[in-house]
Amino acid sequence: MLFNISDRPPAKLQSFAQADSLIAYELRSFSISDQQISRSSMEVDSTFSRKIYHIDLPAGFSKTQLHAELNRRFHALGVSTPARVSFSDQQMRIHLEYKGTVFRTVALHTDPDLVYHRDRASIIVAIERFPDDELLNTLTTFGEPIPIVLSINHPMEANELQKSLAGQYDRILFWLRNDENEDLMQHNPSVALRRLKQFENVLPNAKLLLSGSDNSPDAKNMAARTDLTFVDAREALYLHEYLGKASFLEELNKLKSGQSYSLAIITGNETTLHWLGEKLPELKKAGVELIPPPKINF
């Protein structure tokens, strides 16, 4: 198995203890507990013993992804990570080789008694204007089911936008808002209901965002008076560029296991999508599976 990384000159591995620390860091980042890890050693000669990590993993865990992350981590230190896969017993042995010597082995075993817990979460990217090709290409590159939500104040506008985006990006939601960019269902319910009824005639298959607070039933009651499909975002996490990078990335951790959010709405631009692209591998390593936001008909 081979992973190609940057050709920049590698740094130097300082010690085998440094390698052990990096292995431990990567295993923690994949939410692999100490109970799944055992260690042994194999005497190579009278002066050197190779440490072997035995890792028990549930079926469905991506051993290839763990191998790729170890390779990325160690390649910069001049350490190669050849691997051998045994399909008969679902094992992978990853060797850490430095200057011609294999000094560590990470043996990955499938344990049928372990259950693979994945946390499901959704991300929506909110666009305040018509998305340009670069933004759409970035979203496509992620390879994740991330819809965009476009702000509109009339279903005819939504119809034109959907036609313009046909063939470019098919995951589209609409957000009814007024000229001040406020949620129309919250700030002008009578107009909003009229627009929703018009949606039923102009674009009956449209999917709309339901925002606001879960404590306020008005929007839900209004949605229930239509046959339209909604994404319930009343309990969503809202993220934007003005949080700053550190806070933005930290807030995304709320999509991980044991946290209180399963949907994040991100104000989309070049900056926030770059930050999101940096964070996605970490979320996936932690077991977060991105799914399309659940749709409901009231």
Tab-separated table of C-alpha atoms in Angstrom:
chain	number	residue	atom	x	y	z
A	1	MET	CA	0.000	0.000	0.000
A	2	LEU	CA	1.397	3.398	-0.948
A	3	PHE	CA	0.403	6.937	-0.045
A	4	ASN	CA	2.035	9.825	-1.864
A	5	ILE	CA	2.797	12.892	0.244
A	6	SER	CA	4.669	16.157	-0.320
A	7	ASP	CA	8.233	15.918	-1.681
A	8	ARG	CA	9.629	18.455	0.826
A	9	PRO	CA	12.765	17.270	2.676
A	10	PRO	CA	11.787	15.240	5.743
A	11	ALA	CA	12.702	16.212	9.290
A	12	LYS	CA	14.481	13.778	11.552
A	13	LEU	CA	12.980	11.341	14.018
A	14	GLN	CA	14.420	12.340	17.372
A	15	SER	CA	13.805	9.081	19.236
A	16	PHE	CA	11.671	5.968	19.285
A	17	ALA	CA	9.898	7.475	22.290
A	18	GLN	CA	8.791	10.319	20.015
A	19	ALA	CA	7.298	7.726	17.655
A	20	ASP	CA	5.409	6.128	20.557
A	21	SER	CA	3.948	9.525	21.488
A	22	LEU	CA	2.802	10.119	17.912
A	23	ILE	CA	1.216	6.670	17.694
A	24	ALA	CA	-0.633	7.284	20.966
A	25	TYR	CA	-1.834	10.676	19.691
A	26	GLU	CA	-3.253	9.208	16.479
A	27	LEU	CA	-4.983	6.364	18.305
A	28	ARG	CA	-6.652	8.855	20.665
A	29	SER	CA	-7.744	11.017	17.730
A	30	PHE	CA	-9.578	7.961	16.340
A	31	SER	CA	-11.302	7.457	19.726
A	32	ILE	CA	-9.479	4.154	20.277
A	33	SER	CA	-9.558	3.414	23.998
A	34	ASP	CA	-6.710	1.971	26.081
A	35	GLN	CA	-8.802	-1.187	26.546
A	36	GLN	CA	-8.455	-1.867	22.812
A	37	ILE	CA	-4.660	-1.634	22.904
A	38	SER	CA	-2.089	-4.174	24.072
A	39	ARG	CA	1.652	-4.223	23.558
A	40	SER	CA	4.312	-6.857	23.114
A	41	SER	CA	7.907	-6.902	21.955
A	42	MET	CA	9.875	-9.056	19.545
A	43	GLU	CA	13.602	-9.492	19.969
A	44	VAL	CA	15.362	-8.670	16.715
A	45	ASP	CA	18.896	-9.241	17.978
A	46	SER	CA	20.796	-9.032	21.235
A	47	THR	CA	20.702	-5.231	21.229
A	48	PHE	CA	17.280	-4.391	19.829
A	49	SER	CA	13.643	-5.347	20.432
A	50	ARG	CA	10.756	-4.144	18.296
A	51	LYS	CA	7.626	-2.951	20.075
A	52	ILE	CA	4.353	-4.209	18.604
A	53	TYR	CA	1.012	-2.493	19.192
A	54	HIS	CA	-1.995	-4.819	18.988
A	55	ILE	CA	-5.185	-2.828	18.302
A	56	ASP	CA	-8.635	-4.413	18.447
A	57	LEU	CA	-11.108	-2.613	16.171
A	58	PRO	CA	-14.809	-3.101	15.440
A	59	ALA	CA	-16.033	-4.196	12.040
A	60	GLY	CA	-16.624	-1.144	9.873
A	61	PHE	CA	-13.661	0.804	11.240
A	62	SER	CA	-11.464	2.105	8.400
A	63	LYS	CA	-8.022	0.596	8.906
A	64	THR	CA	-6.967	2.262	5.657
A	65	GLN	CA	-7.773	5.702	7.058
A	66	LEU	CA	-5.748	5.027	10.202
A	67	HIS	CA	-2.858	3.833	8.031
A	68	ALA	CA	-3.087	6.996	5.925
A	69	GLU	CA	-2.969	9.225	9.014
A	70	LEU	CA	0.016	7.389	10.472
A	71	ASN	CA	1.771	7.684	7.121
A	72	ARG	CA	1.030	11.416	6.959
A	73	ARG	CA	2.310	11.900	10.495
A	74	PHE	CA	5.545	9.903	10.090
A	75	HIS	CA	6.457	10.716	6.486
A	76	ALA	CA	7.562	14.202	7.573
A	77	LEU	CA	10.055	12.541	9.936
A	78	GLY	CA	11.602	10.308	7.289
A	79	VAL	CA	9.733	7.210	8.497
A	80	SER	CA	8.048	4.964	5.931
A	81	THR	CA	4.944	2.953	6.813
A	82	PRO	CA	4.584	-0.103	4.569
A	83	ALA	CA	1.560	-2.245	5.397
A	84	ARG	CA	0.468	-5.794	4.763
A	85	VAL	CA	-3.186	-6.820	4.715
A	86	SER	CA	-4.476	-10.302	5.463
A	87	PHE	CA	-7.982	-10.569	4.054
A	88	SER	CA	-8.624	-14.013	5.520
A	89	ASP	CA	-8.536	-12.762	9.129
A	90	GLN	CA	-9.178	-9.046	8.419
A	91	GLN	CA	-5.835	-7.919	9.825
A	92	MET	CA	-3.468	-5.167	8.796
A	93	ARG	CA	0.110	-4.877	9.986
A	94	ILE	CA	1.684	-1.431	9.622
A	95	HIS	CA	5.470	-1.312	9.972
A	96	LEU	CA	7.337	1.849	10.908
A	97	GLU	CA	10.686	1.765	9.131
A	98	TYR	CA	13.503	4.247	9.750
A	99	LYS	CA	16.858	4.089	7.948
A	100	GLY	CA	16.231	0.516	6.859
A	101	THR	CA	15.097	-0.733	10.285
A	102	VAL	CA	11.550	-1.662	11.250
A	103	PHE	CA	11.369	-0.349	14.822
A	104	ARG	CA	7.621	-0.444	15.508
A	105	THR	CA	4.655	-2.472	14.235
A	106	VAL	CA	0.997	-1.540	14.580
A	107	ALA	CA	-1.150	-4.650	14.185
A	108	LEU	CA	-4.830	-3.909	13.524
A	109	HIS	CA	-7.290	-6.717	14.310
A	110	THR	CA	-11.043	-6.887	13.733
A	111	ASP	CA	-12.868	-7.888	16.911
A	112	PRO	CA	-16.458	-9.026	16.144
A	113	ASP	CA	-17.451	-8.367	19.765
A	114	LEU	CA	-16.762	-4.627	19.451
A	115	VAL	CA	-19.480	-2.309	18.186
A	116	TYR	CA	-18.561	0.639	15.981
A	117	HIS	CA	-20.380	3.725	17.216
A	118	ARG	CA	-20.619	6.545	14.692
A	119	ASP	CA	-22.105	9.929	15.458
A	120	ARG	CA	-24.293	11.287	12.705
A	121	ALA	CA	-24.351	15.007	12.077
A	122	SER	CA	-25.274	17.393	9.274
A	123	ILE	CA	-23.751	20.590	7.941
A	124	ILE	CA	-25.509	23.228	5.831
A	125	VAL	CA	-23.670	26.093	4.116
A	126	ALA	CA	-25.687	29.321	3.986
A	127	ILE	CA	-25.049	31.497	0.930
A	128	GLU	CA	-26.123	35.146	0.950
A	129	ARG	CA	-25.658	35.594	-2.787
A	130	PHE	CA	-25.539	33.375	-5.853
A	131	PRO	CA	-22.649	30.919	-5.291
A	132	ASP	CA	-19.665	31.230	-7.590
A	133	ASP	CA	-17.969	28.265	-9.267
A	134	GLU	CA	-15.052	28.252	-6.813
A	135	LEU	CA	-17.332	27.876	-3.817
A	136	LEU	CA	-19.334	25.091	-5.463
A	137	ASN	CA	-16.133	23.314	-6.517
A	138	THR	CA	-14.846	23.475	-2.941
A	139	LEU	CA	-18.043	21.918	-1.613
A	140	THR	CA	-17.916	19.218	-4.278
A	141	THR	CA	-14.288	18.451	-3.384
A	142	PHE	CA	-15.294	17.672	0.202
A	143	GLY	CA	-17.239	14.678	-1.109
A	144	GLU	CA	-19.812	15.071	1.669
A	145	PRO	CA	-23.617	15.498	1.508
A	146	ILE	CA	-23.515	19.200	2.426
A	147	PRO	CA	-26.420	21.243	1.010
A	148	ILE	CA	-26.391	24.971	0.436
A	149	VAL	CA	-29.249	27.160	1.652
A	150	LEU	CA	-30.081	30.235	-0.414
A	151	SER	CA	-31.899	33.248	1.004
A	152	ILE	CA	-34.983	34.235	-1.012
A	153	ASN	CA	-38.141	36.269	-0.380
A	154	HIS	CA	-40.344	34.857	-3.138
A	155	PRO	CA	-40.803	31.383	-4.650
A	156	MET	CA	-40.311	32.736	-8.181
A	157	GLU	CA	-36.797	33.752	-7.138
A	158	ALA	CA	-36.233	30.242	-5.801
A	159	ASN	CA	-37.434	28.759	-9.070
A	160	GLU	CA	-34.962	30.843	-11.086
A	161	LEU	CA	-32.084	29.993	-8.747
A	162	GLN	CA	-32.835	26.290	-8.974
A	163	LYS	CA	-32.823	26.467	-12.762
A	164	SER	CA	-29.517	28.390	-12.768
A	165	LEU	CA	-27.843	25.819	-10.521
A	166	ALA	CA	-29.151	22.773	-12.383
A	167	GLY	CA	-26.255	20.439	-13.123
A	168	GLN	CA	-23.838	22.415	-10.926
A	169	TYR	CA	-25.046	21.563	-7.430
A	170	ASP	CA	-28.182	19.612	-6.615
A	171	ARG	CA	-28.290	19.865	-2.821
A	172	ILE	CA	-30.288	23.082	-2.434
A	173	LEU	CA	-32.464	24.461	0.358
A	174	PHE	CA	-34.280	27.790	0.495
A	175	TRP	CA	-34.588	30.194	3.402
A	176	LEU	CA	-37.470	32.666	3.356
A	177	ARG	CA	-36.076	36.021	4.476
A	178	ASN	CA	-37.076	39.683	4.119
A	179	ASP	CA	-35.097	42.572	2.607
A	180	GLU	CA	-33.287	43.048	5.927
A	181	ASN	CA	-32.139	39.407	5.787
A	182	GLU	CA	-34.402	38.476	8.706
A	183	ASP	CA	-36.299	35.204	8.865
A	184	LEU	CA	-39.651	35.947	7.242
A	185	MET	CA	-41.567	33.287	9.168
A	186	GLN	CA	-40.572	34.930	12.436
A	187	HIS	CA	-40.810	38.605	11.503
A	188	ASN	CA	-43.836	38.636	9.186
A	189	PRO	CA	-45.887	35.425	9.586
A	190	SER	CA	-48.785	36.559	7.394
A	191	VAL	CA	-46.534	37.303	4.415
A	192	ALA	CA	-44.525	34.155	5.092
A	193	LEU	CA	-47.628	31.956	4.997
A	194	ARG	CA	-48.668	33.542	1.710
A	195	ARG	CA	-45.192	32.826	0.276
A	196	LEU	CA	-45.359	29.218	1.481
A	197	LYS	CA	-48.705	28.739	-0.236
A	198	GLN	CA	-47.192	30.181	-3.409
A	199	PHE	CA	-44.327	27.705	-3.075
A	200	GLU	CA	-46.839	24.875	-3.211
A	201	ASN	CA	-47.874	26.074	-6.680
A	202	VAL	CA	-44.567	27.323	-8.109
A	203	LEU	CA	-42.039	24.878	-6.628
A	204	PRO	CA	-43.864	22.142	-4.678
A	205	ASN	CA	-40.774	19.920	-4.417
A	206	ALA	CA	-38.662	22.672	-2.849
A	207	LYS	CA	-37.024	22.056	0.510
A	208	LEU	CA	-37.121	24.974	2.951
A	209	LEU	CA	-35.239	25.822	6.114
A	210	LEU	CA	-37.218	26.115	9.320
A	211	SER	CA	-35.247	28.319	11.689
A	212	GLY	CA	-35.947	30.148	14.927
A	213	SER	CA	-36.297	28.779	18.447
A	214	ASP	CA	-37.854	25.480	19.368
A	215	ASN	CA	-39.655	27.342	22.154
A	216	SER	CA	-41.643	29.334	19.597
A	217	PRO	CA	-44.252	27.117	17.871
A	218	ASP	CA	-45.369	29.728	15.306
A	219	ALA	CA	-43.003	28.661	12.535
A	220	LYS	CA	-43.795	24.984	13.067
A	221	ASN	CA	-47.532	25.643	13.041
A	222	MET	CA	-47.170	27.645	9.848
A	223	ALA	CA	-45.154	24.870	8.194
A	224	ALA	CA	-47.824	22.357	9.244
A	225	ARG	CA	-50.385	24.268	7.198
A	226	THR	CA	-48.542	23.359	3.983
A	227	ASP	CA	-47.540	20.210	2.115
A	228	LEU	CA	-43.944	21.430	1.747
A	229	THR	CA	-40.799	19.692	2.945
A	230	PHE	CA	-38.647	21.365	5.602
A	231	VAL	CA	-35.290	20.929	7.322
A	232	ASP	CA	-35.786	21.712	10.997
A	233	ALA	CA	-32.907	24.003	12.006
A	234	ARG	CA	-34.457	25.487	15.124
A	235	GLU	CA	-31.812	23.826	17.292
A	236	ALA	CA	-28.894	24.245	14.877
A	237	LEU	CA	-25.423	25.516	15.649
A	238	TYR	CA	-24.712	28.743	13.708
A	239	LEU	CA	-21.115	29.459	12.687
A	240	HIS	CA	-19.574	32.380	10.804
A	241	GLU	CA	-16.236	33.967	9.963
A	242	TYR	CA	-16.466	36.583	12.729
A	243	LEU	CA	-15.997	33.901	15.385
A	244	GLY	CA	-12.354	33.711	14.377
A	245	LYS	CA	-10.642	30.517	13.331
A	246	ALA	CA	-9.938	29.091	16.798
A	247	SER	CA	-13.513	29.527	18.038
A	248	PHE	CA	-14.954	28.346	14.710
A	249	LEU	CA	-13.003	25.079	14.862
A	250	GLU	CA	-13.775	24.601	18.546
A	251	GLU	CA	-17.503	25.093	17.946
A	252	LEU	CA	-17.463	22.339	15.314
A	253	ASN	CA	-16.378	19.945	18.064
A	254	LYS	CA	-19.969	20.160	19.301
A	255	LEU	CA	-20.876	17.777	16.475
A	256	LYS	CA	-18.777	15.054	18.112
A	257	SER	CA	-19.963	12.312	20.422
A	258	GLY	CA	-21.755	13.384	23.566
A	259	GLN	CA	-22.248	16.953	22.401
A	260	SER	CA	-25.574	18.720	22.091
A	261	TYR	CA	-25.720	19.529	18.373
A	262	SER	CA	-26.323	17.376	15.318
A	263	LEU	CA	-26.722	20.196	12.760
A	264	ALA	CA	-24.446	23.131	12.010
A	265	ILE	CA	-25.249	26.011	9.649
A	266	ILE	CA	-22.137	27.758	8.351
A	267	THR	CA	-22.171	31.126	6.619
A	268	GLY	CA	-20.266	30.128	3.521
A	269	ASN	CA	-17.330	32.002	2.022
A	270	GLU	CA	-13.755	31.217	1.040
A	271	THR	CA	-12.509	31.582	4.622
A	272	THR	CA	-15.108	29.466	6.415
A	273	LEU	CA	-14.963	26.708	3.806
A	274	HIS	CA	-11.175	26.604	4.160
A	275	TRP	CA	-11.564	26.206	7.927
A	276	LEU	CA	-14.214	23.549	7.424
A	277	GLY	CA	-11.926	21.653	5.050
A	278	GLU	CA	-9.250	21.599	7.747
A	279	LYS	CA	-11.665	20.318	10.373
A	280	LEU	CA	-13.494	17.620	8.398
A	281	PRO	CA	-10.713	14.981	8.605
A	282	GLU	CA	-10.582	15.395	12.393
A	283	LEU	CA	-14.345	15.018	12.713
A	284	LYS	CA	-14.303	11.890	10.576
A	285	LYS	CA	-11.418	10.438	12.574
A	286	ALA	CA	-13.488	10.985	15.722
A	287	GLY	CA	-16.266	8.875	14.189
A	288	VAL	CA	-18.562	11.624	12.910
A	289	GLU	CA	-20.474	10.609	9.792
A	290	LEU	CA	-21.928	13.496	7.816
A	291	ILE	CA	-25.418	12.790	6.525
A	292	PRO	CA	-27.937	14.921	4.619
A	293	PRO	CA	-29.970	16.981	7.092
A	294	PRO	CA	-33.180	15.087	7.934
A	295	LYS	CA	-36.246	16.354	6.086
A	296	ILE	CA	-39.705	16.498	7.623
A	297	ASN	CA	-43.276	17.143	6.548
A	298	PHE	CA	-45.418	18.453	9.367
